[in-house]
Coordinates of C-alpha atoms in Angstrom, one line a residue:
Chain A
M214 CA -140.2 -5.8 -188.8
K215 CA -137.8 -3.6 -191.1
K216 CA -135.4 -3.4 -187.9
R217 CA -135.5 -7.4 -187.9
T218 CA -135.0 -7.5 -191.6
G219 CA -131.8 -5.2 -191.3
M220 CA -130.3 -7.0 -188.5
A221 CA -130.9 -10.5 -190.3
L222 CA -129.1 -9.0 -193.3
V223 CA -126.1 -8.0 -191.5
A224 CA -125.9 -11.4 -189.6
A225 CA -126.2 -13.2 -192.9
V226 CA -123.5 -11.1 -194.5
F227 CA -121.2 -11.8 -191.4
V228 CA -121.9 -15.6 -191.6
L229 CA -121.1 -15.9 -195.1
A230 CA -117.9 -13.8 -194.9
T231 CA -116.8 -16.2 -192.2
L232 CA -117.1 -19.1 -194.5
V233 CA -114.1 -17.6 -196.4
P234 CA -111.2 -20.3 -196.1
Q235 CA -108.9 -19.4 -193.4
A236 CA -105.1 -19.2 -193.9
P237 CA -102.9 -19.2 -190.9
V238 CA -102.4 -15.9 -189.1
I239 CA -99.2 -14.7 -188.8
A240 CA -99.0 -13.2 -185.5
A241 CA -96.4 -10.9 -183.6
Q242 CA -96.0 -13.6 -181.2
N243 CA -94.7 -16.4 -183.7
N244 CA -91.6 -14.6 -183.7
D245 CA -89.9 -11.7 -181.6
E246 CA -90.8 -9.0 -184.3
V247 CA -93.3 -6.4 -183.6
R248 CA -94.2 -4.3 -186.5
Q249 CA -94.6 -0.4 -186.3
G250 CA -98.4 -0.7 -187.0
E251 CA -98.8 -3.0 -183.9
L252 CA -96.9 -0.7 -181.8
A253 CA -98.9 2.2 -182.7
L254 CA -101.9 0.4 -181.4
L255 CA -100.2 -0.3 -178.2
L256 CA -99.2 3.3 -177.9
V257 CA -102.6 5.0 -178.4
N258 CA -103.6 3.0 -175.3
V259 CA -101.2 4.1 -173.0
L260 CA -100.9 7.6 -174.1
G261 CA -104.7 8.1 -173.4
L262 CA -105.5 8.7 -177.2
Y263 CA -107.7 5.8 -177.6
R264 CA -110.9 7.7 -176.6
F265 CA -110.5 9.9 -179.9
L266 CA -110.7 6.7 -182.0
P267 CA -113.3 4.2 -182.8
A268 CA -113.7 1.0 -180.7
A269 CA -111.6 -1.2 -182.9
P270 CA -109.3 1.2 -184.6
T271 CA -107.1 0.2 -187.5
E272 CA -103.2 0.6 -187.6
H273 CA -103.8 3.5 -189.9
E274 CA -106.3 5.4 -187.6
A275 CA -103.9 4.7 -184.6
I276 CA -101.0 6.3 -186.7
A277 CA -102.8 9.3 -187.6
V278 CA -103.4 10.3 -184.1
L279 CA -99.9 9.7 -183.1
L280 CA -98.7 11.8 -186.1
S281 CA -101.0 14.6 -184.9
N282 CA -99.3 14.3 -181.5
R283 CA -95.8 14.5 -183.1
I284 CA -95.0 11.0 -182.4
A285 CA -93.3 9.0 -185.0
P286 CA -89.8 7.2 -185.7
A287 CA -87.2 9.4 -187.5
N288 CA -88.5 8.4 -191.4
G289 CA -92.0 8.4 -190.3
W290 CA -94.4 5.4 -189.8
E291 CA -94.2 2.2 -192.0
P292 CA -96.8 -0.1 -190.6
D293 CA -95.5 -3.3 -191.9
K294 CA -91.6 -2.6 -190.8
P295 CA -90.4 -4.3 -187.8
V296 CA -89.8 -1.9 -184.9
V297 CA -85.9 -1.4 -184.2
L298 CA -84.1 -0.1 -181.2
A299 CA -83.5 3.6 -182.6
D300 CA -87.0 4.0 -183.8
L301 CA -88.4 2.8 -180.5
A302 CA -86.1 5.2 -178.5
E303 CA -87.3 8.0 -180.6
I304 CA -90.9 7.0 -180.3
I305 CA -90.5 6.7 -176.7
V306 CA -88.7 9.9 -176.0
R307 CA -91.4 11.8 -178.3
A308 CA -94.3 9.9 -176.4
V309 CA -92.9 11.4 -172.9
D310 CA -92.6 14.8 -174.6
R311 CA -88.8 15.1 -174.0
A312 CA -87.8 15.2 -177.6
H313 CA -86.4 18.9 -177.4
E314 CA -84.0 17.5 -174.6
V315 CA -82.1 15.3 -177.0
D316 CA -78.6 16.7 -178.1
N317 CA -78.4 15.6 -181.7
P318 CA -81.9 14.5 -183.1
D319 CA -80.3 13.6 -186.4
D320 CA -78.4 10.8 -184.7
P321 CA -80.3 7.8 -183.9
Q322 CA -77.7 6.7 -181.2
S323 CA -78.6 10.1 -179.5
W324 CA -82.2 9.2 -178.8
I325 CA -81.0 5.7 -177.3
N326 CA -78.3 7.5 -175.2
F327 CA -80.8 10.1 -173.9
L328 CA -83.1 7.3 -172.7
A329 CA -80.1 5.6 -171.0
S330 CA -79.2 9.0 -169.4
V331 CA -82.5 9.3 -167.7
G332 CA -82.9 5.4 -166.8
V333 CA -85.3 4.4 -169.0
P334 CA -84.8 0.8 -170.3
I335 CA -86.1 0.0 -173.8
D336 CA -85.0 -3.7 -173.8
T337 CA -88.5 -4.8 -174.9
I338 CA -91.5 -3.0 -176.1
G339 CA -93.4 -3.9 -173.2
L340 CA -90.7 -2.6 -170.7
A341 CA -90.3 0.7 -172.9
L342 CA -94.1 1.0 -172.8
T343 CA -94.1 1.0 -168.8
N344 CA -92.4 4.4 -169.1
V345 CA -95.2 6.2 -171.0
E346 CA -97.7 8.1 -169.3
P347 CA -101.0 9.6 -170.9
L348 CA -100.4 13.0 -172.6
N349 CA -100.9 15.9 -171.2
E350 CA -101.8 18.0 -174.0
P351 CA -103.2 15.6 -176.6
I352 CA -104.2 16.8 -180.0
A353 CA -106.7 15.0 -182.0
G354 CA -109.6 15.7 -184.3
N355 CA -112.5 14.9 -182.1
V356 CA -115.5 17.3 -182.5
F357 CA -115.1 18.0 -186.2
V358 CA -113.9 14.5 -187.3
S359 CA -116.7 12.7 -185.4
S360 CA -119.2 15.0 -186.7
V361 CA -118.0 15.0 -190.2
T362 CA -118.0 11.2 -190.7
T363 CA -120.8 9.6 -192.7
D364 CA -120.5 6.4 -190.6
P365 CA -123.3 6.0 -188.1
L366 CA -121.1 3.7 -185.9
R367 CA -118.5 6.7 -185.3
R368 CA -120.6 9.9 -185.7
R369 CA -121.1 11.9 -182.6
A370 CA -124.2 14.2 -182.5
V371 CA -123.7 15.7 -179.0
F372 CA -120.6 17.2 -177.4
G373 CA -119.8 18.1 -173.9
Q374 CA -120.2 21.4 -172.3
P375 CA -118.5 23.9 -172.0
D376 CA -116.0 22.6 -174.4
E377 CA -114.1 19.6 -176.0
A378 CA -110.7 19.3 -177.7
E379 CA -110.4 20.0 -181.3
T380 CA -106.9 19.7 -182.8
G381 CA -105.5 21.4 -179.6
T382 CA -108.1 24.0 -179.3
D383 CA -111.5 24.1 -177.4
V384 CA -115.0 23.5 -179.2
A385 CA -118.2 24.0 -177.6
F386 CA -121.5 22.2 -178.0
M387 CA -122.3 21.8 -181.6
V388 CA -124.2 24.5 -182.9
S389 CA -126.1 22.3 -185.4
Q390 CA -127.5 20.2 -182.5
R391 CA -128.6 23.4 -180.6
P392 CA -132.0 22.1 -179.5
I393 CA -134.8 24.7 -180.3
S394 CA -138.5 24.7 -179.6
L395 CA -141.5 25.1 -181.7
P396 CA -142.0 28.8 -181.0
D397 CA -138.4 29.4 -182.1
I398 CA -139.7 27.9 -185.6
V399 CA -142.8 29.7 -185.7
D400 CA -141.3 33.0 -185.0
V401 CA -139.0 32.6 -187.9
V402 CA -141.6 31.3 -190.1
I403 CA -143.9 34.2 -189.3
T404 CA -141.1 37.0 -189.5
I405 CA -139.5 35.7 -192.8
P406 CA -142.3 35.9 -195.5
D407 CA -140.0 34.9 -198.5
I408 CA -139.8 31.1 -197.3
P409 CA -140.9 29.3 -200.1
R410 CA -144.6 27.5 -198.9
R411 CA -145.0 24.0 -199.9
P412 CA -148.8 23.3 -200.8
R413 CA -150.6 21.1 -198.7
P414 CA -151.0 17.7 -199.7
I415 CA -154.4 16.4 -200.6
T416 CA -155.9 13.6 -198.3
P417 CA -159.1 11.6 -198.2
D418 CA -160.4 13.7 -195.5
Chain B
M300 CA -131.6 10.3 -161.2
K301 CA -129.8 7.4 -162.9
W302 CA -127.0 9.5 -164.6
N303 CA -126.3 11.3 -161.3
K304 CA -125.5 7.8 -159.8
L305 CA -123.3 7.1 -162.7
W306 CA -121.1 10.1 -162.4
I307 CA -120.7 9.7 -159.1
A308 CA -119.8 6.2 -159.5
G309 CA -117.4 7.3 -162.2
L310 CA -115.8 10.0 -160.0
A311 CA -115.3 7.5 -157.1
V312 CA -113.8 5.0 -159.5
S313 CA -111.5 7.6 -161.1
M314 CA -110.4 8.8 -157.6
A315 CA -109.8 5.5 -156.2
L316 CA -108.1 3.7 -159.0
P317 CA -104.9 5.7 -159.3
A318 CA -104.4 5.5 -155.7
A319 CA -104.5 1.9 -155.7
T320 CA -101.7 1.7 -158.5
M321 CA -99.4 4.1 -157.3
A322 CA -97.1 1.5 -156.1
R323 CA -96.6 0.3 -159.6
E324 CA -92.9 0.8 -161.0
G325 CA -92.3 2.8 -164.0
A326 CA -94.5 5.9 -165.1
R327 CA -97.9 6.6 -163.9
N328 CA -101.0 5.1 -165.6
Y329 CA -103.0 7.9 -164.4
L330 CA -103.3 11.7 -164.7
I331 CA -105.1 14.3 -162.8
H332 CA -105.3 17.8 -164.5
N333 CA -106.6 20.9 -163.4
R334 CA -107.6 23.6 -165.9
L335 CA -108.9 27.0 -165.2
R336 CA -110.1 29.5 -167.6
L337 CA -111.3 33.2 -167.5
E338 CA -113.5 33.7 -170.5
Y339 CA -115.4 36.7 -172.2
D340 CA -118.6 35.3 -174.1
D341 CA -120.3 38.2 -176.3
N342 CA -123.6 36.1 -176.9
I343 CA -124.1 33.5 -174.2
R344 CA -127.5 32.6 -175.5
E345 CA -126.7 32.3 -179.2
T346 CA -129.5 35.1 -180.2
E347 CA -129.3 37.4 -183.1
R348 CA -130.6 40.3 -181.4
D349 CA -130.6 41.5 -177.6
K350 CA -127.4 39.6 -177.1
T351 CA -126.1 39.0 -173.7
S352 CA -122.6 39.0 -172.9
S353 CA -120.9 37.7 -169.6
F354 CA -117.6 36.9 -168.2
K355 CA -117.2 33.3 -167.2
I356 CA -114.9 31.1 -164.9
I357 CA -114.5 27.8 -166.0
E358 CA -113.0 25.1 -163.8
E359 CA -112.3 21.9 -165.0
I360 CA -110.7 18.9 -163.3
E361 CA -109.7 15.7 -165.5
F362 CA -109.0 12.3 -164.0
L363 CA -107.9 9.6 -166.3
V364 CA -106.6 6.0 -165.6
N365 CA -105.3 3.3 -167.7
F366 CA -105.1 -0.4 -166.9
N367 CA -102.8 -2.2 -169.4
L368 CA -102.7 -5.9 -168.9
E369 CA -101.5 -8.5 -171.2
N370 CA -104.4 -9.1 -173.4
T371 CA -106.9 -6.3 -171.7
F372 CA -107.0 -2.6 -171.7
V373 CA -109.3 -0.7 -169.5
S374 CA -109.6 3.2 -169.2
F375 CA -111.8 5.4 -167.3
R376 CA -111.8 9.2 -167.6
Y377 CA -113.9 11.7 -165.9
K378 CA -114.1 15.4 -166.3
P379 CA -116.5 17.5 -164.5
S380 CA -116.7 21.4 -165.4
F381 CA -117.8 24.1 -163.3
V382 CA -118.9 27.3 -164.9
W383 CA -119.6 30.6 -163.0
W384 CA -121.3 33.3 -165.2
E385 CA -121.0 37.0 -164.3
N386 CA -124.1 38.0 -166.2
R387 CA -127.0 35.3 -166.2
D388 CA -130.0 36.2 -164.4
E389 CA -131.5 32.6 -164.3
S390 CA -128.7 31.0 -162.9
S391 CA -125.1 32.1 -162.2
T392 CA -123.6 28.3 -162.1
D393 CA -123.6 25.5 -164.3
L394 CA -122.0 21.8 -163.7
H395 CA -121.1 19.3 -166.6
H396 CA -119.9 15.9 -166.4
D397 CA -118.0 14.1 -169.1
F398 CA -117.4 10.3 -168.6
D399 CA -115.3 7.9 -171.0
F400 CA -115.0 4.3 -170.4
I401 CA -112.7 2.0 -172.8
F402 CA -112.6 -2.0 -172.6
N403 CA -110.4 -3.7 -175.0
H404 CA -109.7 -7.5 -174.7
K405 CA -107.9 -9.8 -177.2
F406 CA -109.7 -13.5 -176.7
T407 CA -107.1 -14.8 -179.3
P408 CA -104.7 -13.7 -181.7
R409 CA -107.5 -13.6 -184.2
L410 CA -110.4 -12.4 -182.1
A411 CA -110.8 -9.3 -180.2
L412 CA -113.5 -7.1 -178.5
G413 CA -113.5 -3.4 -178.1
I414 CA -116.3 -1.4 -176.1
K415 CA -116.3 2.3 -175.7
D416 CA -118.8 4.3 -173.8
T417 CA -119.3 8.2 -174.1
F418 CA -121.1 10.0 -171.5
R419 CA -122.0 13.7 -171.2
Y420 CA -124.4 15.3 -168.9
A421 CA -124.8 19.0 -169.4
E422 CA -126.8 22.1 -168.7
L423 CA -128.2 24.5 -171.2
P424 CA -129.3 27.9 -170.6
E425 CA -132.6 29.2 -171.6
A426 CA -132.7 31.6 -174.8
I427 CA -135.0 34.7 -174.6
E428 CA -135.8 36.2 -178.0
R429 CA -137.4 39.7 -177.9
G430 CA -138.7 39.4 -174.5
T431 CA -140.1 35.7 -175.1
V432 CA -138.5 32.4 -173.9
V433 CA -137.8 30.5 -177.0
R434 CA -136.0 27.7 -175.1
Q435 CA -136.3 27.0 -171.6
R436 CA -133.2 26.1 -169.6
S437 CA -132.8 22.5 -169.7
D438 CA -130.2 19.7 -168.6
F439 CA -129.4 17.0 -171.0
L440 CA -127.6 13.7 -171.0
Y441 CA -126.1 12.0 -173.9
N442 CA -124.7 8.5 -174.1
A443 CA -123.0 6.4 -176.9
L444 CA -122.2 2.9 -176.2
L445 CA -120.4 1.2 -179.1
G446 CA -119.0 -2.3 -179.2
T447 CA -116.9 -4.1 -181.9
L448 CA -115.8 -7.7 -182.4
T449 CA -113.0 -7.9 -184.9
Y450 CA -112.1 -11.4 -186.3
Q451 CA -109.0 -11.9 -188.4
V452 CA -110.2 -14.0 -191.0
T453 CA -106.8 -14.3 -193.1
P454 CA -103.5 -12.5 -192.6
V455 CA -104.7 -9.7 -194.7
G456 CA -108.5 -9.9 -194.0
R457 CA -110.3 -8.6 -191.1
M458 CA -114.0 -8.8 -190.2
E459 CA -115.7 -6.2 -188.0
M460 CA -119.0 -6.5 -186.3
S461 CA -120.3 -3.5 -184.5
G462 CA -123.5 -2.5 -182.5
R463 CA -123.9 1.0 -181.3
Y464 CA -126.6 2.5 -179.0
N465 CA -127.1 6.3 -178.7
L466 CA -129.6 7.9 -176.5
L467 CA -130.3 11.7 -176.0
R468 CA -132.5 12.9 -173.0
Y469 CA -133.7 16.5 -172.0
D470 CA -135.1 17.3 -168.8
K471 CA -137.6 19.7 -169.8
S472 CA -140.4 17.8 -171.5
E473 CA -141.2 20.8 -173.9
I474 CA -137.7 20.0 -175.5
A475 CA -137.7 16.3 -174.8
D476 CA -140.9 15.8 -176.8
V477 CA -139.2 17.0 -180.1
E478 CA -135.5 16.2 -179.5
D479 CA -135.2 13.0 -177.5
Y480 CA -134.3 10.0 -179.2
D481 CA -132.9 6.2 -179.0
M482 CA -130.7 5.2 -182.0
Y483 CA -129.3 1.7 -182.8
V484 CA -126.8 0.9 -185.4
A485 CA -125.5 -2.4 -186.5
G486 CA -122.4 -2.7 -188.7
L487 CA -120.6 -5.0 -190.7
S488 CA -117.3 -4.6 -192.4
Y489 CA -114.7 -6.7 -194.2
R490 CA -111.4 -5.0 -194.5
H491 CA -108.7 -6.4 -196.6
S492 CA -105.1 -5.2 -196.9
I493 CA -104.1 -5.2 -200.6
V494 CA -100.4 -3.8 -199.7
P495 CA -99.3 -2.9 -196.1
E496 CA -99.9 0.6 -197.2
T497 CA -103.4 0.2 -198.5
S498 CA -106.5 -1.6 -197.4
V499 CA -110.0 -1.4 -198.9
S500 CA -113.3 -2.5 -197.0
L501 CA -116.8 -3.4 -197.9
E502 CA -119.1 -2.0 -195.5
S503 CA -122.9 -2.1 -194.5
R504 CA -124.9 -0.3 -191.9
F505 CA -128.3 -0.4 -190.5
E506 CA -129.7 2.4 -188.3
T507 CA -133.0 3.0 -186.5
I508 CA -133.8 6.2 -184.8
S509 CA -136.7 6.6 -182.6
Y510 CA -137.9 9.8 -181.3
D511 CA -140.5 10.5 -178.6
T512 CA -142.6 12.1 -181.2
V513 CA -142.9 8.9 -183.2
D514 CA -143.5 10.5 -186.9
R515 CA -139.9 11.6 -187.1
D516 CA -138.6 8.0 -186.6
A517 CA -136.7 6.5 -189.6
D518 CA -134.6 3.3 -190.6
S519 CA -131.4 3.7 -192.6
Y520 CA -129.4 1.3 -194.8
Q521 CA -125.8 2.1 -196.0
V522 CA -123.9 0.1 -198.4
G523 CA -120.4 1.1 -199.5
L524 CA -116.7 0.8 -199.8
G525 CA -114.0 2.3 -197.8
T526 CA -110.2 2.6 -198.4
E527 CA -107.1 3.7 -196.0
H528 CA -103.9 4.7 -197.9
M529 CA -100.4 5.8 -196.5
F530 CA -99.2 8.0 -199.4
S531 CA -96.0 8.2 -197.5
P532 CA -94.8 7.7 -194.1
N533 CA -96.1 11.2 -192.9
V534 CA -99.3 11.4 -195.1
L535 CA -102.2 9.1 -194.9
G536 CA -105.9 9.1 -195.5
N537 CA -109.1 7.4 -195.7
A538 CA -112.3 7.5 -197.7
R539 CA -115.6 6.1 -197.7
V540 CA -118.5 6.2 -200.5
G541 CA -121.7 4.2 -200.7
Y542 CA -125.3 4.5 -201.0
H543 CA -127.9 5.3 -198.4
Y544 CA -131.4 4.6 -198.3
K545 CA -133.7 6.0 -195.4
D546 CA -137.3 5.0 -194.7
Y547 CA -139.6 7.1 -192.5
S548 CA -142.4 6.0 -190.4
A549 CA -144.5 9.0 -191.1
D550 CA -147.0 8.5 -193.9
S551 CA -146.6 11.8 -195.1
V552 CA -142.7 11.6 -195.7
S553 CA -141.5 9.4 -198.5
S554 CA -138.6 7.4 -198.5
D555 CA -135.1 9.1 -199.4
S556 CA -132.0 7.7 -201.2
A557 CA -128.7 9.3 -201.9
P558 CA -125.1 8.8 -202.1
Y559 CA -122.7 9.4 -199.4
A560 CA -118.9 10.2 -199.5
E561 CA -116.2 11.4 -197.0
L562 CA -112.3 11.8 -197.4
N563 CA -110.2 12.5 -194.4
M564 CA -106.2 13.4 -194.5
T565 CA -103.5 13.6 -191.9
L566 CA -100.1 15.0 -193.1
V567 CA -97.0 16.1 -191.2
P568 CA -95.3 18.6 -193.8
S569 CA -92.4 19.6 -191.3
P570 CA -91.4 18.2 -187.8
A571 CA -93.2 21.1 -186.4
T572 CA -96.6 21.2 -188.3
R573 CA -99.4 18.7 -188.6
I574 CA -102.4 19.2 -190.5
S575 CA -105.6 17.2 -190.8
F576 CA -108.5 17.9 -193.0
G577 CA -111.9 16.4 -194.1
I578 CA -114.9 16.5 -196.1
G579 CA -118.2 14.6 -195.9
H580 CA -121.6 14.5 -197.4
S581 CA -124.4 12.4 -196.2
M582 CA -128.3 12.5 -195.4
L583 CA -128.4 12.8 -191.5
E584 CA -131.0 12.9 -188.8
S585 CA -132.6 16.5 -188.5
D586 CA -131.6 19.0 -185.7
I587 CA -134.7 21.0 -186.6
F588 CA -138.3 20.0 -185.6
P589 CA -140.3 19.1 -187.5
Y590 CA -138.0 17.8 -190.3
A591 CA -137.2 14.2 -190.3
N592 CA -134.0 14.5 -192.4
Q593 CA -131.1 16.9 -193.8
D594 CA -128.7 16.6 -196.4
R595 CA -125.5 17.8 -194.8
T596 CA -122.0 18.7 -196.3
R597 CA -119.2 19.5 -194.0
L598 CA -115.6 20.2 -194.1
F599 CA -112.9 21.0 -191.5
V600 CA -109.4 21.9 -191.1
G601 CA -106.9 21.6 -188.3
V602 CA -103.3 22.8 -187.8
A603 CA -101.0 22.5 -184.9
Y604 CA -97.7 24.3 -185.2
D605 CA -95.0 24.1 -182.7
V606 CA -93.6 27.8 -182.6
T607 CA -90.7 26.8 -180.3
A608 CA -90.2 24.0 -177.9
R609 CA -92.5 25.8 -175.3
V610 CA -94.9 27.4 -177.4
S611 CA -97.6 25.6 -179.7
W612 CA -100.3 27.1 -181.8
N613 CA -103.2 25.3 -182.9
I614 CA -106.1 26.5 -185.0
A615 CA -109.2 24.5 -186.4
G616 CA -112.3 25.5 -188.5
S617 CA -115.3 23.8 -189.6
Y618 CA -118.2 24.9 -192.3
I619 CA -121.4 23.1 -192.5
Y620 CA -124.0 23.5 -195.1
S621 CA -127.4 21.7 -194.3
K622 CA -130.3 21.5 -196.7
Y623 CA -133.8 20.9 -195.3
D624 CA -136.6 19.8 -197.9
A625 CA -140.3 20.4 -197.3
D626 CA -140.9 17.0 -198.5
D627 CA -139.2 15.8 -195.3
A628 CA -141.2 17.9 -192.9
V629 CA -143.6 15.9 -191.0
V630 CA -147.0 17.1 -192.1
E631 CA -149.0 15.8 -189.3
L632 CA -146.6 17.6 -186.8
A633 CA -146.7 20.8 -188.7
D634 CA -150.3 20.9 -189.2
A635 CA -151.1 20.4 -185.5
E636 CA -149.4 23.6 -185.0
G637 CA -151.3 25.4 -188.1
V638 CA -147.8 26.1 -189.6
E639 CA -146.3 25.2 -193.1
F640 CA -142.7 24.5 -193.4
G641 CA -140.8 25.1 -196.6
D642 CA -137.5 24.2 -197.9
G643 CA -134.4 25.9 -196.3
S644 CA -130.8 25.8 -195.6
E645 CA -128.2 26.6 -193.1
D646 CA -124.5 27.8 -193.1
I647 CA -122.6 27.4 -190.1
I648 CA -118.9 28.4 -189.6
Q649 CA -116.8 27.4 -186.5
L650 CA -113.4 28.6 -185.8
S651 CA -111.1 27.9 -182.8
T652 CA -107.6 28.6 -182.0
R653 CA -105.3 28.3 -178.9
V654 CA -101.8 29.3 -178.0
T655 CA -100.2 27.3 -175.5
Y656 CA -97.2 28.2 -173.4
R657 CA -95.4 25.3 -171.4
V658 CA -94.0 26.8 -168.2
N659 CA -92.5 23.7 -167.0
R660 CA -93.3 20.0 -167.3
S661 CA -96.4 20.4 -164.9
N662 CA -97.7 23.8 -165.8
W663 CA -99.4 25.5 -169.1
L664 CA -100.4 28.8 -169.6
E665 CA -103.1 29.3 -172.7
A666 CA -105.2 31.9 -174.5
G667 CA -107.8 31.0 -177.0
W668 CA -110.7 32.2 -179.3
Q669 CA -113.8 30.6 -180.4
F670 CA -116.1 32.0 -183.3
T671 CA -119.3 30.5 -184.3
T672 CA -121.7 32.0 -187.0
L673 CA -125.2 30.5 -187.9
D674 CA -127.2 31.7 -191.1
S675 CA -130.3 29.9 -191.3
D676 CA -133.5 30.1 -193.1
L677 CA -135.2 28.1 -190.4
R678 CA -134.2 29.6 -187.1
Q679 CA -132.6 32.6 -185.5
D680 CA -129.2 33.5 -186.9
F681 CA -126.3 34.3 -184.5
D682 CA -122.7 35.1 -184.1
R683 CA -120.7 34.5 -181.0
N684 CA -117.2 35.0 -179.8
R685 CA -115.5 33.4 -177.0
V686 CA -112.0 34.7 -175.9
S687 CA -110.3 32.9 -173.0
I688 CA -106.8 32.9 -170.9
G689 CA -106.1 30.0 -168.9
W690 CA -103.9 28.1 -166.7
K691 CA -103.4 24.2 -166.6
T692 CA -101.9 22.2 -164.2
Q693 CA -100.9 18.5 -163.6
L694 CA -101.5 17.5 -160.2

């Protein structure tokens, strides 16, 4: 019954919210401009970073995981700013992990020249992304971030054996979820006498 | 078993699909990694006394393939891990399986669907304390299926409707009786961008958890606010606050309500350094039988630093404080065993670090250390160190 009530409540709020008057959506395909936030969402897919994010990540969430992997335009991410060629070049070079091969990183043209020298076309974003492979060494807050969240939609209680990635390190099965049996608890209760005991509740029988 | 068939199917798909797409021009849409580690573990059973140490060989192979179509993105990842233990009497090998599946589809510019499945199948060693088996060897299966439908209501407003189903299953009935659960979550959020750098959201969540032992079942409701903000192009954060109400099925446990809050930040102070940290506090399902609830506060910090173009150093740490209230112990279960349960708390610290040296574009050498310490009123304390060296190669 309570489950049904909860579901009905959620559905009702959704229906009410969709009744809000709708204004035209300014989509990227209405013009040729793609915003940096939209590019970030495309990049986390091809780089294999999506598994560290919730099912429908926001642009901010995508940007956060890209920053953790040192992938950003020269002046950092500005979600609403249109992507320009120099920024795209730097992002693609960083995404393919070859930034250390660029001659003059402070010169925007140098990033474009490097891609041209290795035969990577970036005339369009779609074309540029075909040159990006999944990252070999992805860095993401996986275990700790997923377990610290208060959101039950995103929280993970169990992590793989023997290890999962955590900001470039390995973290094993979460100790807080270490399963224990009743004898384990009985053993502790018996051997530690100073645990405060709770009075038994008075019941009719 | 069903999950065995699942991972075999996952392996077949992971192996077959990259081959089918190798003719595609441009970069590869798949990767295959092999990672081999030699590790020393000083407390393999996580016990306070009578510690057992062992060397281990950990062999992992990872398959990942992405399909990036015009309006659809599909990704499969499968990672089996084989572990050989030099000193573990009951069994010298483990085999674990990780499988991830992602499906995103854009129906229209306004309407999109995201589905994500996380599957883990692993083995756990038994725990022996003072000659007594306190936890039998057990395999477990965990699956989390999450779906989110997003609808762009206005240029600055987005509606998100989500559903999630989690299950946890242990092979051994002694553990399964108290730990197995099914969890259903429904969520609805409305996100509004105030300015490009800042958005706020109104969120509601409903969660129901059902254990094999029915008395620990509970329904939870959350209502709150969230926000995301970019402080600068290299600093961003998000926060979430609200109120949480939890209603238990056991007659002996009265309902709980409490505020929840969390904050997460990511910052890049220099081109070579990335930092992330977060803190959160909420009521949570209990890990300890027969408590039906815990109040948990947790913080973490992660730092990634490029020492040189070839050498990177990463460190991550986490601290958890969990509080268990005697009033949240299911009396019927406790009385059945003739034991009374009191208030208690736990402190858990985890540290992990790794140095990676990139030999060339396809090979990496690494050295890592993990440390875990548990200080608990309610179960055995322990410390555990794991030190490893490894080699990773792209195939």
